[in-house]
Every structure is written in structure tokens, then in C-alpha cells.
XYZ file of C-alpha atoms in Angstrom:
346
model
C 20.973 1.689 11.383
C 19.652 2.998 8.050
C 18.752 6.660 7.588
C 15.179 7.977 7.998
C 15.020 8.434 4.225
C 15.783 4.748 3.600
C 13.171 3.721 6.174
C 10.587 6.053 4.615
C 11.180 4.745 1.100
C 11.124 1.137 2.290
C 7.874 1.549 4.227
C 6.266 3.333 1.272
C 7.243 0.527 -1.104
C 6.005 -2.204 1.255
C 2.690 -0.425 1.870
C 2.364 0.124 -1.875
C 2.921 -3.582 -2.563
C 0.299 -4.551 0.000
C -2.131 -2.031 -1.510
C -1.456 -3.370 -5.004
C -1.992 -6.912 -3.783
C -5.260 -6.004 -2.068
C -6.906 -3.709 -4.601
C -5.580 -5.153 -7.868
C -4.697 -8.813 -7.387
C -7.503 -9.764 -4.986
C -9.809 -6.842 -5.800
C -12.159 -9.288 -7.513
C -12.896 -12.214 -5.171
C -11.991 -15.417 -6.997
C -10.375 -18.790 -6.501
C -6.754 -18.424 -7.665
C -5.438 -21.128 -9.937
C -2.243 -22.995 -9.136
C -0.534 -21.333 -12.108
C -1.570 -17.843 -10.989
C -0.407 -18.456 -7.423
C 2.850 -19.969 -8.622
C 3.723 -16.984 -10.806
C 2.942 -14.486 -8.037
C 4.984 -16.555 -5.563
C 7.943 -16.581 -7.940
C 7.525 -12.815 -8.385
C 7.591 -12.006 -4.656
C 10.408 -14.445 -3.899
C 12.368 -12.963 -6.798
C 11.814 -9.432 -5.488
C 13.041 -10.537 -2.064
C 16.176 -12.182 -3.441
C 16.946 -9.142 -5.593
C 16.526 -6.918 -2.539
C 18.939 -9.131 -0.606
C 21.432 -9.008 -3.473
C 21.150 -5.214 -3.594
C 22.944 -5.010 -0.228
C 26.128 -5.914 -2.102
C 25.723 -2.645 -4.006
C 24.472 -0.087 -1.471
C 25.618 -1.682 1.804
C 27.951 -4.624 2.435
C 28.035 -8.334 1.428
C 27.722 -9.319 5.104
C 24.496 -7.328 5.396
C 23.211 -9.081 2.288
C 24.029 -12.468 3.804
C 22.284 -11.462 7.041
C 19.150 -10.529 5.095
C 19.133 -13.757 3.084
C 19.665 -15.883 6.208
C 16.856 -14.024 7.989
C 14.543 -14.172 4.976
C 15.027 -17.915 4.440
C 14.409 -18.569 8.137
C 11.288 -16.394 8.290
C 9.929 -17.848 5.049
C 10.418 -21.395 6.292
C 8.743 -20.608 9.603
C 5.896 -19.024 7.633
C 5.432 -22.196 5.569
C 5.235 -24.206 8.784
C 2.641 -21.734 10.069
C 0.500 -22.285 6.988
C -0.668 -25.542 8.552
C -2.413 -23.561 11.272
C -3.769 -21.038 8.750
C -5.251 -23.937 6.797
C -6.985 -25.263 9.897
C -8.372 -21.792 10.737
C -9.798 -21.296 7.250
C -11.373 -24.754 7.406
C -12.651 -24.277 10.960
C -14.563 -21.150 9.923
C -15.621 -22.627 6.558
C -14.265 -19.658 4.637
C -15.658 -19.674 1.075
C -12.872 -20.345 -1.449
C -13.447 -16.991 -3.168
C -12.819 -15.106 0.085
C -9.680 -16.924 1.213
C -7.320 -14.576 -0.641
C -8.853 -11.512 0.988
C -8.846 -12.792 4.558
C -5.293 -14.094 4.225
C -4.009 -10.758 2.965
C -5.788 -8.735 5.658
C -4.603 -11.106 8.365
C -1.034 -10.946 7.053
C -1.132 -7.130 6.942
C -2.244 -7.054 10.583
C 0.499 -9.520 11.449
C 3.125 -7.234 9.904
C 1.903 -4.295 12.007
C 2.054 -6.379 15.181
C 5.497 -7.700 14.288
C 6.698 -4.135 13.838
C 6.033 -3.529 17.534
C 7.782 -6.801 18.482
C 10.815 -5.854 16.401
C 11.042 -2.385 17.943
C 10.750 -3.827 21.455
C 13.297 -6.581 20.737
C 15.820 -4.160 19.251
C 15.475 -1.795 22.217
C 15.920 -4.651 24.699
C 19.026 -6.015 22.956
C 20.596 -2.570 22.752
C 19.926 -1.810 26.402
C 20.633 -5.221 27.945
C 23.139 -7.559 26.356
C 22.046 -10.386 28.653
C 18.759 -10.566 26.728
C 20.743 -12.659 24.229
C 20.860 -15.390 26.880
C 17.072 -15.313 27.259
C 16.411 -15.338 23.513
C 18.919 -18.144 23.014
C 17.479 -20.339 25.756
C 13.948 -19.694 24.512
C 14.888 -20.733 20.971
C 16.550 -23.923 22.214
C 13.425 -24.719 24.254
C 11.233 -24.007 21.203
C 13.444 -26.234 19.051
C 13.038 -29.117 21.514
C 9.266 -28.676 21.564
C 9.015 -28.510 17.769
C 11.191 -31.585 17.392
C 9.251 -33.589 19.986
C 5.863 -32.715 18.560
C 6.909 -33.637 15.050
C 4.990 -30.776 13.460
C 1.591 -30.027 12.054
C 2.314 -32.006 8.914
C 1.711 -35.197 10.859
C -1.843 -34.177 11.544
C -1.420 -32.867 15.053
C -2.498 -29.307 14.322
C -5.369 -28.112 16.469
C -7.003 -24.723 16.704
C -8.774 -23.362 19.731
C -10.306 -19.918 19.736
C -8.061 -17.503 21.593
C -8.938 -14.603 23.881
C -9.197 -12.143 20.962
C -11.909 -14.199 19.237
C -13.802 -14.745 22.470
C -13.679 -11.000 23.181
C -15.183 -10.210 19.760
C -17.954 -12.762 20.307
C -18.770 -11.213 23.676
C -18.718 -7.657 22.332
C -21.034 -8.151 19.355
C -23.368 -10.832 18.018
C -22.169 -12.873 15.051
C -24.245 -13.534 11.940
C -25.206 -17.094 11.095
C -23.144 -17.023 7.898
C -20.963 -14.946 5.612
C -22.258 -11.760 4.017
C -20.030 -11.536 0.983
C -16.965 -9.401 1.744
C -18.680 -7.549 4.621
C -17.223 -7.791 8.117
C -19.868 -5.631 9.793
C -23.571 -5.596 8.926
C -26.762 -4.127 10.336
C -29.446 -6.789 10.707
C -32.526 -7.187 12.888
C -32.064 -3.656 14.150
C -28.579 -4.168 15.556
C -24.958 -4.106 14.461
C -23.433 -7.548 13.947
C -20.076 -8.956 12.897
C -19.713 -11.667 10.291
C -17.504 -14.768 10.485
C -15.184 -12.973 8.051
C -14.086 -10.605 10.827
C -13.520 -13.533 13.189
C -11.265 -15.216 10.632
C -9.187 -12.056 10.135
C -8.801 -11.648 13.915
C -7.896 -15.325 14.239
C -5.185 -15.127 11.563
C -3.705 -11.881 12.876
C -3.680 -12.896 16.534
C -2.322 -16.364 15.750
C 0.598 -14.841 13.871
C 1.382 -12.741 16.939
C 2.009 -16.022 18.756
C 4.175 -17.226 15.877
C 6.240 -14.049 16.229
C 7.357 -15.185 19.679
C 9.812 -17.590 18.063
C 10.383 -15.999 14.650
C 11.468 -12.580 15.979
C 14.076 -13.953 18.432
C 15.260 -16.304 15.663
C 16.067 -13.527 13.214
C 17.630 -11.384 15.957
C 19.977 -14.319 16.424
C 21.139 -13.780 12.838
C 21.274 -9.995 12.743
C 20.760 -7.138 15.190
C 19.991 -4.636 12.438
C 16.318 -3.605 12.903
C 16.081 -2.650 9.228
C 17.073 -6.134 8.087
C 14.837 -7.753 10.694
C 11.823 -5.733 9.527
C 12.375 -6.086 5.786
C 13.024 -9.842 6.056
C 9.764 -10.260 7.991
C 7.806 -7.975 5.660
C 8.956 -9.680 2.474
C 8.465 -13.152 3.953
C 4.883 -12.245 4.876
C 4.151 -10.352 1.673
C 4.185 -13.438 -0.547
C 2.652 -15.727 2.051
C -0.860 -15.471 0.599
C 0.218 -16.733 -2.801
C 2.446 -19.386 -1.261
C -0.555 -20.737 0.660
C -2.331 -21.697 -2.560
C 0.873 -23.130 -4.049
C 1.800 -25.436 -1.166
C -1.756 -26.257 -0.069
C -1.532 -29.654 -1.723
C 2.027 -30.228 -0.501
C 1.530 -29.411 3.182
C 0.751 -32.993 4.208
C 3.897 -34.204 2.395
C 6.408 -31.921 4.142
C 6.845 -34.505 6.868
C 10.345 -33.434 7.910
C 9.954 -29.657 7.724
C 9.384 -29.230 11.446
C 12.431 -31.328 12.258
C 14.501 -29.122 9.964
C 13.108 -26.028 11.634
C 13.879 -27.517 15.050
C 17.538 -27.923 14.036
C 17.672 -24.368 12.663
C 16.066 -22.844 15.761
C 18.399 -24.828 17.997
C 21.420 -23.691 15.970
C 20.367 -20.039 16.188
C 19.685 -20.409 19.910
C 23.185 -21.757 20.516
C 24.623 -18.984 18.335
C 22.851 -16.347 20.437
C 24.219 -17.810 23.669
C 27.740 -17.876 22.198
C 27.340 -14.230 21.181
C 26.103 -13.406 24.681
C 29.165 -15.086 26.191
C 31.473 -13.335 23.729
C 30.139 -9.950 24.885
C 29.365 -10.950 28.462
C 28.779 -8.244 31.067
C 27.080 -10.321 33.765
C 29.110 -9.998 37.007
C 28.564 -13.631 38.071
C 30.055 -14.965 34.814
C 33.828 -14.633 34.415
C 33.774 -11.613 36.769
C 31.771 -9.661 34.206
C 34.439 -10.067 31.520
C 33.696 -11.277 27.971
C 34.609 -14.813 26.948
C 36.728 -13.630 24.055
C 37.896 -17.116 23.067
C 34.326 -18.368 22.504
C 33.802 -19.047 18.772
C 30.728 -17.487 17.158
C 29.480 -18.799 13.783
C 29.801 -16.166 11.078
C 26.882 -14.899 9.029
C 28.006 -16.965 6.044
C 28.240 -20.134 8.133
C 24.760 -19.441 9.508
C 23.368 -18.925 6.002
C 24.931 -22.198 4.846
C 23.548 -24.157 7.810
C 20.037 -22.730 7.377
C 19.834 -23.339 3.633
C 21.457 -26.773 3.922
C 19.253 -28.045 6.753
C 15.952 -26.726 5.401
C 16.751 -27.787 1.850
C 17.628 -31.298 3.028
C 14.438 -31.513 5.107
C 12.250 -30.421 2.188
C 13.881 -32.732 -0.355
C 13.839 -35.702 2.033
C 10.151 -35.064 2.784
C 9.168 -35.109 -0.888
C 11.289 -38.189 -1.669
C 9.917 -40.216 1.236
C 6.330 -39.118 0.533
C 6.653 -40.119 -3.124
C 8.181 -43.489 -2.293
C 5.609 -44.464 0.314
C 2.694 -43.220 -1.773
C 0.637 -43.175 1.389
C -2.234 -40.793 1.991
C -0.776 -38.569 4.634
C -3.170 -37.190 7.166
C -4.709 -33.851 6.210
C -5.325 -31.601 9.265
C -8.499 -30.315 7.605
C -10.089 -33.707 8.216
C -9.970 -33.144 11.989
C -11.816 -29.836 11.862
C -15.559 -29.530 11.778
C -16.353 -26.290 9.936
C -18.813 -23.771 11.307
C -22.183 -23.692 9.576
C -22.636 -20.887 7.085
C -25.167 -19.575 4.647
C -24.526 -18.955 0.985
C -21.543 -16.656 0.473
C -23.521 -14.462 -1.924
C -26.355 -13.803 0.491
C -27.455 -10.187 0.331
C -27.320 -7.928 3.342
């Protein structure tokens, strides 16, 4: 557990990076070019890798490996989640110039929500070792579901408005179109919300659901709350830029979900092995640990994660290039909501 000073500095830096991203990079609504998005993606990924390498200097190499394994896993899960983000932005017909802003706000909300998940998960694991069994079984179940469904890249992504969106619609009327960057407006003598607020709520609340598998997954790689939080924060921080980089590649990552299924299954098995190794349940081995049970090391886990996901990505691109087929784009299944001109004055 890192000291309060380290936590304070880390939180300040992360908040500062989000503020810089919001007020400087996307302060002027515009459609980012591929080159611009690529450079910012390289920048944030580079910062994350340098941070992971810094553990060798101020902590231990094993901690650095834990961070890198967690970061790669969270980043890969985030890429898979971009399929759903794409459908949400299309479903609400978000103007291209506003996509950066809504993505960043939604991601910031997601980080706040994940902070609560991480705190709750860490407390549960510290208090009850048997929670490892639950997390492990859940990850194995999730892996089976992801593998069976084949992933969003095959065009099976659907979006249905969740309870949060329905609650907002019931609480306040919604304008018939976007009002620039405004989320709340006063029209016809009453306060109204714009579709922009609905999109932000949709992105934030959807990521909360994604956290149900990503948080247990990273806890299967490290039980250090500091590493869990920083890996999540840095994976989310560059997600906005990555969206515009991989937008055209999403339909070609045909094996990504299968790779993620293998990784989630591996981590799930690892968690169960760790639970057996430190067993305290009275009905298993009379409450004694299974000390002979092998548990994959952090370095083995890092190798498996990088190897599986790298193979899945490369195989996807090779097969897509060879077939030359037009892979199904999930945006084609979504009928966007009607909207008025994005520059309409309030």
C-alpha cells in the first residue's frame, strides 16, 4: 500500500491530465484528424509504459510487471468496449465535433465510478479470502460468454437504454436536438436536458457495467489497490484518442473477443488457484491451504496476456486483409435519433 503522499501526487497528476485534455485538447470542438489522434494515443500509451517502468526504480520489478499486465488487460478490454461506445454515439446521432467532449466526460465519470468499485473490491479481498473463488468463477463464466458470442466486431453489438437514461427522461423533458455544447437549457418556460446529457449518462453508466469484469480481472493480477487504480486510470485516460484511431479498424478486429475470452479465463483460473493456495474455507481440506497448488507468477501472466492479445490482433488484421470482405459495421444496425442543427442557438 503506497503512502498518502504518493496517492495525493498521483491523483493530482491524473486530475491535471484530465483537465488538460478537456480544456486544452478538446476546448475547441472539432473533428480530430487521424494523425492528431494517433500522436495523442502514442503520447498517453508512452506515459503509461514509462510509469510502469518507473516501478523498477522506486518500487520493485514485480510491481512493474503487475502494472504492465493490468494495464495491457484493461486497455484491451477498453478497446473491446469501444464497439459499444461507437453504437451509443451513432444511436444518439452525436455531431462529429462533439464526440471528443462527450467521450472525455463519460470516461471521467467512469473513472470516478471505478474508484468506488476498486475500493469495494480491495476491502472485500482483504476481509474475505474466499472472494477470490467468486471473482475467479465469474471471470471464467464471462470468458465463456465472450467466446460464445464472438464479440461486437462481428456485428452483434446492440444498445438498449438502461435505467439511468430512462430515469433522466422521466425526470426532465428532452430537447428535440442538440444545443451546441449545452447539456441543460431553458426553453418554452421550462428547464430541459439535451441529448448531449443523455449520451454522457449512457457512456458513464455503460462503463460501470464493463467494470464488472475488468475490475475482477485486474484484481486477479495484483491485489495492490494503487496499481489497480493507476492501471485503470491510465487505460481510460487515452481511450478518447484511441477511439478515433481504431474507429476504422473496429470491424476488422474479428478475433479480439476470442483473445480476451482466453485472457479472462486464464485470470479466472489463476484467481481460483490463488484462493486454493491460501484457502481458509473449513469444508475444503479442513480449512488448510493447498500449498502444493501452482500459481502462475506475475511474469508468466504478463507473457500470456501480451502473447494471446498480440496474436489475436495480428491474426485479425491478416485474415481481414486476405479476405478483403466488407465486415459488418455495427453502426449500420442503429437508427440514429433525429436532431436539429448542432449550431442551433439557445
